[in-house]
Coordinates of C-alpha atoms in Angstrom, one line a residue:
X19 CA 108.1 192.3 62.6
X20 CA 104.4 191.9 61.9
X21 CA 104.1 194.8 59.3
X22 CA 103.1 192.6 56.4
X23 CA 106.4 193.0 54.6
X24 CA 108.3 189.9 53.3
X25 CA 110.7 190.4 56.2
X26 CA 107.9 190.7 58.7
X27 CA 106.2 187.5 57.4
X28 CA 109.6 185.7 57.6
X29 CA 110.0 186.5 61.3
X30 CA 106.3 185.6 61.9
X31 CA 106.8 182.2 60.4
X32 CA 110.1 181.7 62.2
X33 CA 108.5 182.6 65.5
X34 CA 105.6 180.2 64.9
X35 CA 108.1 177.4 64.1
X36 CA 110.0 178.1 67.3
X37 CA 106.8 178.1 69.4
X38 CA 105.7 174.9 67.7
X39 CA 109.1 173.2 68.5
X40 CA 108.9 174.4 72.1
X41 CA 105.4 173.1 72.5
X42 CA 106.2 169.7 71.0
X43 CA 109.2 169.4 73.3
X44 CA 107.1 170.4 76.2
X45 CA 104.4 167.9 75.4
X46 CA 107.0 165.1 74.8
X47 CA 108.5 165.8 78.3
X48 CA 105.1 165.6 79.9
X49 CA 104.3 162.4 78.1
X50 CA 107.7 160.9 79.2
X51 CA 106.9 161.8 82.8
X52 CA 103.4 160.3 82.6
X53 CA 104.8 157.1 81.0
X54 CA 107.5 156.5 83.6
X55 CA 105.0 157.2 86.4
X56 CA 102.7 154.6 84.9
X57 CA 105.7 152.2 84.7
X58 CA 106.5 152.8 88.4
X59 CA 102.9 152.0 89.4
X60 CA 102.8 148.9 87.2
X61 CA 106.2 147.5 88.3
X62 CA 105.2 147.8 92.0
X63 CA 101.8 146.2 91.3
X64 CA 103.4 143.2 89.6
X65 CA 106.1 142.8 92.3
X66 CA 103.3 142.6 94.9
X67 CA 101.5 139.9 92.9
X68 CA 104.8 138.0 92.7
X69 CA 105.1 138.3 96.5
X70 CA 101.5 136.9 96.6
X71 CA 102.8 133.6 95.4
X72 CA 104.7 133.1 98.6
X73 CA 101.6 133.8 100.6
X74 CA 99.6 131.3 98.5
X75 CA 102.0 128.6 99.5
X76 CA 102.0 129.7 103.2
X77 CA 98.2 130.0 103.1
X78 CA 97.9 126.2 102.6
X79 CA 98.6 125.8 106.3
X80 CA 95.9 128.2 107.4
X81 CA 93.1 127.8 104.8
X82 CA 89.7 126.5 105.9
X83 CA 86.9 125.0 103.9
X84 CA 83.7 126.9 103.1
X85 CA 80.9 127.0 105.6
X86 CA 78.6 124.1 104.5
X87 CA 75.5 126.0 105.6
X88 CA 76.2 128.5 102.9
X89 CA 77.6 126.4 100.1
X90 CA 75.0 123.6 100.6
X91 CA 71.6 122.9 99.2
X92 CA 68.8 125.2 98.1
X93 CA 66.8 124.3 101.2
X94 CA 69.7 125.2 103.6
X95 CA 70.1 128.5 101.8
X96 CA 66.4 129.2 102.0
X97 CA 66.4 128.5 105.7
X98 CA 69.4 130.8 106.2
X99 CA 67.6 133.6 104.3
X100 CA 64.4 133.2 106.4
X101 CA 66.5 134.0 109.5
X102 CA 67.5 137.4 108.1
X103 CA 64.9 140.0 108.7
X104 CA 64.7 143.2 106.7
X105 CA 63.9 145.9 109.4
X106 CA 61.3 148.6 108.8
X107 CA 64.1 151.2 109.1
X108 CA 65.7 149.9 105.9
X109 CA 65.2 152.4 103.1
X110 CA 67.2 150.7 100.4
X111 CA 66.0 148.8 97.4
X112 CA 63.7 145.7 97.9
X113 CA 64.1 142.8 95.5
X114 CA 61.6 140.2 94.5
X115 CA 62.6 137.1 92.5
X116 CA 62.6 136.4 89.6
X117 CA 64.2 139.8 88.9
X118 CA 63.0 142.1 86.1
X119 CA 64.5 145.1 84.3
X120 CA 62.7 147.4 86.8
X121 CA 64.8 145.8 89.6
X122 CA 68.1 146.6 87.8
X123 CA 67.0 150.2 87.3
X124 CA 66.1 150.4 90.9
X125 CA 69.5 149.1 92.0
X126 CA 71.3 151.5 89.7
X127 CA 69.5 154.5 91.2
X128 CA 70.1 153.3 94.7
X129 CA 73.8 152.9 94.2
X130 CA 74.0 156.3 92.5
X131 CA 72.7 157.7 95.8
X132 CA 75.2 155.6 97.9
X133 CA 72.6 153.2 99.3
X134 CA 73.4 149.6 100.2
X135 CA 71.4 146.5 99.4
X136 CA 70.3 144.6 102.4
X137 CA 72.2 141.4 103.2
X138 CA 69.1 139.2 102.7
X139 CA 68.7 140.4 99.1
X140 CA 72.4 140.1 98.5
X141 CA 72.4 136.4 99.6
X142 CA 69.3 135.7 97.5
X143 CA 70.8 137.4 94.5
X144 CA 74.1 135.6 94.8
X145 CA 72.4 132.3 95.4
X146 CA 70.2 132.7 92.3
X147 CA 73.3 133.7 90.3
X148 CA 75.1 130.6 91.3
X149 CA 72.2 128.4 90.1
X150 CA 72.3 130.0 86.7
X151 CA 76.1 129.8 86.4
X152 CA 76.1 126.1 87.2
X153 CA 74.2 125.5 84.0
X154 CA 76.7 127.3 81.9
X155 CA 79.6 125.8 79.9
X156 CA 83.3 126.6 80.6
X157 CA 83.5 128.5 77.3
X158 CA 80.5 130.6 76.2
X159 CA 79.8 130.8 72.4
X160 CA 78.1 133.9 71.1
X161 CA 77.0 135.2 67.8
X162 CA 76.7 138.8 66.4
X163 CA 73.9 137.8 64.2
X164 CA 71.4 138.4 67.0
X165 CA 72.6 141.9 67.7
X166 CA 74.3 144.7 65.8
X167 CA 77.2 144.9 68.2
X168 CA 78.6 143.2 71.2
X169 CA 80.3 145.3 73.9
X170 CA 83.4 144.0 75.6
X171 CA 84.5 145.5 78.9
X172 CA 87.8 144.8 80.7
X173 CA 88.8 145.1 84.4
X174 CA 86.6 147.3 86.6
X175 CA 88.2 146.7 89.9
X176 CA 85.5 148.1 92.1
X177 CA 85.2 151.4 90.3
X178 CA 81.5 151.9 90.1
X179 CA 81.7 155.3 88.4
X180 CA 83.3 153.7 85.4
X181 CA 80.6 151.1 85.1
X182 CA 77.9 153.8 85.4
X183 CA 79.7 155.9 82.8
X184 CA 79.8 152.9 80.4
X185 CA 76.1 152.3 80.8
X186 CA 75.4 156.0 80.3
X187 CA 77.5 156.2 77.1
X188 CA 76.7 152.7 75.7
X189 CA 73.2 151.9 77.1
X190 CA 72.1 149.3 79.6
X191 CA 72.5 145.6 78.9
X192 CA 69.5 144.2 77.1
X193 CA 68.6 141.7 74.3
X194 CA 69.5 144.3 71.8
X195 CA 72.6 145.5 73.6
X196 CA 74.7 142.4 74.8
X197 CA 77.7 142.8 77.0
X198 CA 80.8 140.7 78.0
X199 CA 82.6 141.6 81.2
X200 CA 86.0 140.1 81.1
X201 CA 86.9 139.5 84.8
X202 CA 88.4 141.4 87.7
X203 CA 85.2 143.0 88.8
X204 CA 86.4 143.4 92.4
X205 CA 89.4 144.6 94.5
X206 CA 91.3 147.9 94.8
X207 CA 88.2 150.1 94.3
X208 CA 85.7 151.0 97.0
X209 CA 82.5 149.7 95.3
X210 CA 83.3 146.1 94.3
X211 CA 80.2 144.9 96.1
X212 CA 77.9 147.3 94.1
X213 CA 79.5 146.2 90.8
X214 CA 78.9 142.5 91.6
X215 CA 75.3 143.2 92.5
X216 CA 74.6 145.2 89.4
X217 CA 76.3 142.6 87.1
X218 CA 74.7 139.6 88.7
X219 CA 71.3 141.3 88.6
X220 CA 71.6 142.1 84.9
X221 CA 72.9 138.5 84.4
X222 CA 69.8 137.1 86.0
X223 CA 67.5 139.3 83.9
X224 CA 69.4 138.7 80.6
X225 CA 71.4 135.5 81.0
X226 CA 71.8 135.1 77.3
X227 CA 72.9 138.7 76.7
X228 CA 75.2 139.6 79.6
X229 CA 78.2 137.3 80.0
X230 CA 80.9 137.1 82.7
X231 CA 84.4 135.7 82.4
X232 CA 86.5 134.9 85.4
X233 CA 89.5 137.0 86.2
X234 CA 92.5 136.4 88.5
X235 CA 90.9 138.6 91.2
X236 CA 87.8 136.4 91.3
X237 CA 89.7 134.5 94.0
X238 CA 89.2 134.7 97.8
X239 CA 92.9 134.9 98.5
X240 CA 93.4 137.8 96.2
X241 CA 90.4 139.5 97.8
X242 CA 92.0 139.1 101.2
X243 CA 95.0 141.1 100.0
X244 CA 93.5 143.7 97.7
X245 CA 90.6 145.0 99.7
X246 CA 87.3 143.2 98.7
X247 CA 87.1 141.1 101.8
X248 CA 87.5 144.1 104.0
X249 CA 84.9 146.0 102.0
X250 CA 82.3 143.2 102.4
X251 CA 83.0 142.9 106.1
X252 CA 82.7 146.6 106.6
X253 CA 79.4 146.9 104.7
X254 CA 77.7 143.7 105.8
X255 CA 79.4 142.9 109.2
X256 CA 77.6 139.8 110.7
X257 CA 76.5 138.6 107.3
X258 CA 79.9 139.2 105.6
X259 CA 81.2 135.7 106.2
X260 CA 78.2 134.1 104.6
X261 CA 78.4 136.4 101.6
X262 CA 82.2 135.7 101.2
X263 CA 81.8 132.0 101.4
X264 CA 79.0 132.0 98.8
X265 CA 81.1 134.2 96.5
X266 CA 84.0 131.8 96.7
X267 CA 81.7 129.2 95.2
X268 CA 80.3 131.6 92.6
X269 CA 83.9 132.4 91.5
X270 CA 84.5 128.8 90.8
X271 CA 81.4 128.6 88.5
X272 CA 82.3 131.6 86.4
X273 CA 83.0 130.7 82.7
X274 CA 86.6 130.9 81.7
X275 CA 86.3 132.2 78.2
X276 CA 84.0 133.5 75.5
X277 CA 84.1 132.9 71.7
X278 CA 82.3 135.2 69.3
X279 CA 81.2 133.9 65.9
X280 CA 83.8 131.1 66.2
X281 CA 86.5 133.7 65.4
X282 CA 87.2 135.9 68.5
X283 CA 88.5 134.3 71.7
X284 CA 88.1 136.4 74.9
X285 CA 89.9 135.4 78.1
X286 CA 91.0 137.5 81.0
X287 CA 94.8 137.1 80.9
X288 CA 96.1 135.3 77.9
X289 CA 97.3 131.9 76.6
X290 CA 100.4 129.7 76.7
X291 CA 102.0 127.4 74.2
X292 CA 100.1 124.5 75.9
X293 CA 96.6 126.1 75.9
X294 CA 94.0 123.6 74.8
X295 CA 90.6 125.0 74.3
X296 CA 89.0 121.5 74.1
X297 CA 90.4 120.6 77.5
X298 CA 89.3 123.9 79.0
X299 CA 85.8 123.3 77.7
X300 CA 85.5 119.9 79.3
X301 CA 87.1 119.8 82.8
X302 CA 85.2 120.7 86.0
X303 CA 85.9 124.4 86.5
X304 CA 84.2 124.6 89.9
X305 CA 87.1 122.5 91.3
X306 CA 89.4 125.5 90.8
X307 CA 88.4 127.6 93.8
X308 CA 91.8 129.0 94.7
X309 CA 93.7 128.8 91.5
X310 CA 97.2 129.4 92.8
X311 CA 97.4 127.6 96.2
X312 CA 96.3 124.3 94.7
X313 CA 98.4 124.8 91.6
X314 CA 101.5 125.6 93.5
X315 CA 101.2 122.8 96.1
X316 CA 100.0 119.9 93.9
X317 CA 102.5 120.2 91.0
X318 CA 101.8 116.9 89.2
X319 CA 98.0 117.2 89.5
X320 CA 98.2 120.9 88.8
X321 CA 100.1 120.4 85.6
X322 CA 97.1 118.5 84.3
X323 CA 94.2 120.4 85.8
X324 CA 95.1 123.8 87.2
X325 CA 98.0 125.3 85.3
X326 CA 95.9 125.8 82.1
X327 CA 93.5 127.9 84.2
X328 CA 96.4 129.9 85.8
X329 CA 97.7 130.5 82.2
X330 CA 94.5 132.0 80.9
X331 CA 93.9 134.1 84.1
X332 CA 97.4 135.5 84.6
X333 CA 99.4 135.5 81.3
X334 CA 100.5 138.6 79.4
X335 CA 101.6 139.1 75.8
X336 CA 105.2 140.1 74.9
X337 CA 106.8 141.4 71.7
X338 CA 109.4 138.7 71.3
X339 CA 108.5 135.2 70.1
X340 CA 108.3 132.3 72.5
X341 CA 106.6 131.4 75.7
X342 CA 108.4 132.0 79.0
X343 CA 107.3 132.0 82.7
X344 CA 105.8 135.3 83.9
X345 CA 108.4 136.0 86.6
X346 CA 107.4 139.6 87.1
X347 CA 103.8 138.6 88.1
X348 CA 104.9 135.3 89.5
X349 CA 102.3 133.3 87.6
X350 CA 101.1 132.5 84.1
X351 CA 103.5 133.2 81.2
X352 CA 104.6 135.7 78.6
X353 CA 103.4 134.6 75.2
X354 CA 104.8 136.0 71.9
X355 CA 103.3 136.6 68.5
X356 CA 104.3 133.1 67.3
X357 CA 102.3 131.5 70.2
X358 CA 99.3 133.7 69.4
X359 CA 99.5 132.8 65.6
X360 CA 99.7 129.0 66.3
X361 CA 96.7 129.0 68.6
X362 CA 94.6 131.1 66.3
X363 CA 95.5 128.9 63.3
X364 CA 94.9 125.7 65.3
X365 CA 91.3 126.8 66.2
X366 CA 90.6 128.8 63.0
X367 CA 90.3 132.0 65.1
X368 CA 90.9 135.6 64.0
X369 CA 91.9 137.4 67.1
X370 CA 92.4 137.2 70.9
X371 CA 90.8 139.9 73.2
X372 CA 92.1 140.0 76.8
X373 CA 92.3 142.4 79.8
X374 CA 94.5 142.1 82.9
X375 CA 96.8 145.0 82.2
X376 CA 96.3 148.7 82.8
X377 CA 96.9 150.6 79.6
X378 CA 97.4 154.4 79.4
X379 CA 94.8 154.8 76.7
X380 CA 92.5 152.0 78.0
X381 CA 93.4 149.6 75.2
X382 CA 96.4 148.4 73.3
X383 CA 96.8 146.4 70.1
X384 CA 99.8 144.0 69.6
X385 CA 100.9 140.8 67.8
X386 CA 100.2 142.3 64.4
X387 CA 96.7 143.2 65.3
X388 CA 95.9 139.7 66.6
X389 CA 95.8 140.5 70.3
X390 CA 93.8 143.4 71.9
X391 CA 94.0 144.4 75.6
X392 CA 91.0 146.3 77.0
X393 CA 91.0 147.8 80.4
X394 CA 87.9 149.6 81.7
X395 CA 89.0 151.1 85.1
X396 CA 90.1 154.7 84.4
X397 CA 92.3 156.5 87.0
X398 CA 93.4 153.0 88.1
X399 CA 96.6 154.0 89.9
X400 CA 95.9 157.7 90.5
X401 CA 93.5 160.4 89.2
X402 CA 94.4 161.1 85.6
X403 CA 96.8 158.1 85.3
X404 CA 94.9 156.3 82.5
X405 CA 91.8 156.2 80.5
X406 CA 89.3 153.4 80.5
X407 CA 87.9 151.8 77.3
X408 CA 85.5 149.2 76.0
X409 CA 85.2 147.5 72.6
X410 CA 82.3 147.4 70.2
X411 CA 82.4 144.4 68.0
X412 CA 80.1 144.2 64.9
X413 CA 79.3 141.3 62.6
X414 CA 82.4 142.2 60.5
X415 CA 84.4 141.6 63.7
X416 CA 86.1 144.9 63.3
X417 CA 86.7 146.3 66.8
X418 CA 85.7 149.9 67.6
X419 CA 87.2 151.4 70.7
X420 CA 85.4 153.8 73.0
X421 CA 87.6 155.7 75.5
X422 CA 86.5 157.7 78.6
X423 CA 87.8 159.0 81.9
X424 CA 85.9 159.6 85.0
X425 CA 86.9 163.1 86.0
X426 CA 86.0 164.8 89.3
X427 CA 89.0 166.2 91.1
X428 CA 91.1 166.5 87.9
X429 CA 88.7 168.2 85.6
X430 CA 89.7 171.7 86.7
X431 CA 93.4 171.0 86.5
X432 CA 95.8 171.7 83.7
X433 CA 97.6 168.9 81.9
X434 CA 100.8 169.9 83.7
X435 CA 99.1 169.8 87.1
X436 CA 97.6 166.4 86.4
X437 CA 100.9 164.9 85.3
X438 CA 102.7 166.4 88.2
X439 CA 100.2 164.9 90.7
X440 CA 100.5 161.5 89.1
X441 CA 104.3 161.7 89.1
X442 CA 104.5 162.8 92.7
X443 CA 102.3 159.9 93.8
X444 CA 104.3 157.4 91.8
X445 CA 107.6 158.6 93.2
X446 CA 106.1 158.6 96.7
X447 CA 105.3 154.9 96.3
X448 CA 108.7 154.2 95.0
X449 CA 110.5 156.0 97.8
X450 CA 108.5 153.9 100.3
X451 CA 109.8 150.8 98.6
X452 CA 113.3 152.2 99.1
X453 CA 112.7 152.8 102.8
X454 CA 111.2 149.4 103.6
X455 CA 114.2 147.8 101.9
X456 CA 116.7 150.2 103.6
X457 CA 118.9 147.6 105.2
X458 CA 119.3 145.5 102.0
X459 CA 119.9 148.6 99.8
X460 CA 122.6 150.0 102.1
X461 CA 124.3 146.7 102.1
X462 CA 124.2 146.6 98.3
X463 CA 125.5 150.2 98.0
X464 CA 128.4 149.5 100.4
X465 CA 129.6 146.6 98.2
X466 CA 130.6 149.4 95.8
X467 CA 131.8 151.7 98.7
X468 CA 134.3 149.7 100.8
X469 CA 135.7 152.8 102.4
X470 CA 132.2 154.0 103.6
X471 CA 132.5 157.4 101.8
X472 CA 128.7 157.5 101.2
X473 CA 129.3 158.0 97.5
X474 CA 129.1 155.6 94.5
X475 CA 128.8 156.0 90.7
X476 CA 125.4 156.2 89.0
X477 CA 126.0 152.9 87.3
X478 CA 126.8 151.1 90.6
X479 CA 123.8 152.8 92.2
X480 CA 121.4 151.6 89.5
X481 CA 122.8 148.1 89.6
X482 CA 122.5 147.9 93.3
X483 CA 118.9 149.2 93.3
X484 CA 117.8 146.8 90.6
X485 CA 119.4 143.8 92.4
X486 CA 117.4 144.6 95.6
X487 CA 114.0 145.9 94.4
X488 CA 113.7 143.7 91.3
X489 CA 111.6 146.3 89.6
X490 CA 111.8 146.7 85.8
X491 CA 112.4 150.5 85.8
X492 CA 114.8 153.0 84.1
X493 CA 116.8 153.7 87.3
X494 CA 119.2 156.2 85.6
X495 CA 116.2 158.3 84.4
X496 CA 114.6 158.2 87.8
X497 CA 117.8 159.1 89.7
X498 CA 117.0 162.8 90.0
X499 CA 113.7 162.0 91.8
X500 CA 115.1 159.5 94.2
X501 CA 118.7 160.5 95.3
X502 CA 121.1 163.5 95.4
X503 CA 124.3 164.0 93.5
X504 CA 127.6 165.3 95.1
X505 CA 129.5 168.1 93.5
X506 CA 131.8 165.6 91.7
X507 CA 128.8 163.9 90.1
X508 CA 128.6 160.8 92.4
X509 CA 125.5 159.4 94.0
X510 CA 125.0 160.2 97.7
X511 CA 123.2 157.0 98.3
X512 CA 122.0 157.6 101.9
X513 CA 120.0 160.6 100.6
X514 CA 117.5 158.0 99.3
X515 CA 116.2 157.6 102.8
X516 CA 116.1 161.3 103.9
X517 CA 112.9 162.7 105.2
X518 CA 111.2 159.3 105.6
X519 CA 110.4 157.3 108.7
X520 CA 108.1 154.4 109.6
X521 CA 105.4 155.4 112.1
X522 CA 105.1 152.8 114.9
X523 CA 101.9 151.9 116.6
X524 CA 103.8 151.2 119.8
X525 CA 107.1 152.2 121.1
X526 CA 108.2 148.7 122.2
X527 CA 108.7 147.4 118.6
X528 CA 112.4 146.7 118.2
X529 CA 114.1 148.4 115.3
X530 CA 115.1 145.0 113.7
X531 CA 111.4 144.2 113.4
X532 CA 110.1 147.5 112.1
X533 CA 111.3 147.1 108.5
X534 CA 110.2 143.4 108.3
X535 CA 106.8 144.2 109.7
X536 CA 106.1 147.0 107.3
X537 CA 107.5 145.1 104.3
X538 CA 105.3 142.0 104.9
X539 CA 102.2 143.6 106.5
X540 CA 100.0 142.9 103.6
X541 CA 101.0 139.2 103.6
X542 CA 100.6 139.0 107.3
X543 CA 97.1 140.4 107.1
X544 CA 96.1 137.7 104.7
X545 CA 97.2 135.0 107.0
X546 CA 95.7 136.7 110.0
X547 CA 92.4 136.9 108.1
X548 CA 92.5 133.2 107.5
X549 CA 93.0 132.5 111.2
X550 CA 90.2 135.0 112.1
X551 CA 87.4 132.6 111.0
X552 CA 84.6 134.8 112.2
X553 CA 86.2 138.0 110.6
X554 CA 86.0 139.8 113.9
X555 CA 89.4 141.4 113.4
X556 CA 90.7 139.8 116.5
X557 CA 93.1 136.8 117.0
X558 CA 94.7 135.5 120.1
X559 CA 98.2 136.4 121.3
X560 CA 99.2 132.8 120.8
X561 CA 97.8 132.6 117.3
X562 CA 99.7 135.8 116.4
X563 CA 102.9 134.4 117.8
X564 CA 102.6 131.0 116.0
X565 CA 101.6 132.6 112.7
X566 CA 104.5 135.0 112.8
X567 CA 107.0 132.3 113.7
X568 CA 105.8 130.1 110.8
X569 CA 105.9 133.1 108.4
X570 CA 109.3 134.1 109.7
X571 CA 110.6 130.5 109.1
X572 CA 109.2 130.5 105.6
X573 CA 110.9 133.8 104.7
X574 CA 114.1 132.8 106.4
X575 CA 114.2 136.0 108.4
X576 CA 116.7 136.2 111.2
X577 CA 114.2 137.5 113.8
X578 CA 114.6 135.9 117.2
X579 CA 111.6 134.2 118.9
X580 CA 112.0 136.4 122.0
X581 CA 111.5 139.5 119.9
X582 CA 108.2 138.0 118.4
X583 CA 107.0 137.0 121.9
X584 CA 107.8 140.5 123.2
X585 CA 106.0 142.1 120.3
X586 CA 102.9 139.9 120.8
X587 CA 102.5 140.8 124.4
X588 CA 103.2 144.5 123.6
X589 CA 100.4 144.8 121.1
X590 CA 97.8 143.1 123.4
X591 CA 97.0 146.6 124.6
X592 CA 94.3 145.8 127.1
X593 CA 95.9 142.5 128.1
X594 CA 92.8 140.4 127.3
X595 CA 94.6 137.9 125.2
X596 CA 93.3 139.2 121.9
X597 CA 95.0 141.4 119.2
X598 CA 93.2 143.8 116.8
X599 CA 95.5 143.0 113.9
X600 CA 93.9 145.3 111.4
X601 CA 94.4 148.3 113.7
X602 CA 98.0 147.2 114.5
X603 CA 99.1 146.6 110.9
X604 CA 97.4 149.7 109.5
X605 CA 99.3 151.8 112.1
X606 CA 102.5 150.9 110.3
X607 CA 103.0 153.4 107.5
X608 CA 105.8 155.5 106.0
X609 CA 105.7 159.2 107.0
X610 CA 106.8 161.7 104.4
X611 CA 108.0 164.4 106.7
X612 CA 107.8 167.2 104.1
X613 CA 104.8 165.9 102.2
X614 CA 102.5 168.8 103.4
X615 CA 105.2 171.3 102.4
X616 CA 105.4 169.8 98.9
X617 CA 101.6 169.7 98.5
X618 CA 101.2 173.3 99.7
X619 CA 103.9 174.5 97.3
X620 CA 102.1 172.8 94.5
X621 CA 98.9 174.6 95.4
X622 CA 100.7 177.9 95.5
X623 CA 102.4 177.3 92.1
X624 CA 99.2 176.1 90.4

């Protein structure tokens, strides 16, 4: 067929068209799998944030004020620093204030080699940062006339490799190379502390050329749930509490927004139909230390002072017109193109740049080009799940997007292998959600199965799952990854829970408590951390019992007090009256019985 004759050329073209069609179909299927995997991760993330609201309300009963020794005067801080000696055995970077560009270079090199900055220098750095932040307005105004371009970065979430890659590609912050970092520097990733130290150091050296906006994760309650508190305590131990208390105050002094050339508004989350920039520029931002717990508990006062801040930290854009409560996240709102257009017209602005949402390509444009989302943490959910990006904005205010992806474990994999790994991880997370809601799901399924046949229709299965999990997902599409079909095409709903079990830290935990403990373990850990004022990881048996009973009452769970008392005594393993709650809660995890088999087969097939 490849002999050069007209007939041969015909078959060659036909074969090429068939191969092209197959390839396009193959790539489309891969893209669909990657998109729904990202949708799974995002839906679970937002559902967790919604659950966080309940903990904010509960946390009011347990919250404590900052340590006055840390949040107090300069003299008190100086005295505290003098008591912290830097031992001769310390081989990390040494800082001398005021900082210079040489200090920032030294910190970058130290963190590339996995060194830590000593607690004394951390406290000094954070203290100096707070002093400069206190002099700054709520809304920072910048101009492109002093530099060719301004670089805008989105969420970093503790991913140091992304920050280092941005600096490698785009250059270090300087007078000629200004940056804006748009919040959510911490949580989730393993190097939130290093990111804060680097950003604060550059901020002190170039206070007019590196700018920081507050994100919704610059909040001590969020840090308790999403990992930063644990990171600080692990790295700085006895000084962790002092660092965390000082950071709580620093968060409250971070600016809320930036405006470039009086035309481009930059906030972390978004806006609402009641966003008033003049008000945001005038009120005392340092009063908002825990944006949600005050906002949810003091409704009248919050409506005036705190809800505008919640809106700009937590809101997301939507395609439809209007402004509605953001029920998926549990805070802020969804704002439509009409809300964006009115705010831009009111303040004579050209566009809104925000972050707050992971995007597959690292950025997204919506609202007729008036709203841009930029997200700078690549591989946010899983290796290969998304790119990171930053924006270069020139005097013409035309955004230029730079994408990247930190690639270590994935660089030798094919596209099919990367997508398969992301998909398996997403489905694994989703199956865990099924298992920890097992009782509710079975009850919902049996409403459509009064004769206990174990079979229901696909439509009924999807309706039942949506009613229990409250995740905005295409359940019909996901069916094949979550549940088995019978020969007659019905859903065998109990197959959703096959090959999964919750590993128990102790045998004495009653079955009725297992599901509840696992489902709310992240919330319980936040409250336990609040009780554990010295961050030792230990609370008394009585504190555990009382906390659980209050939490149980708040959630309206039907768990008897006797069961809680029995659990409290059972987990006091050495009977000294103290409970290591971190160890206890982390011991609860879902075991995927055949996970190793699946991973081995993937290796064999790759």
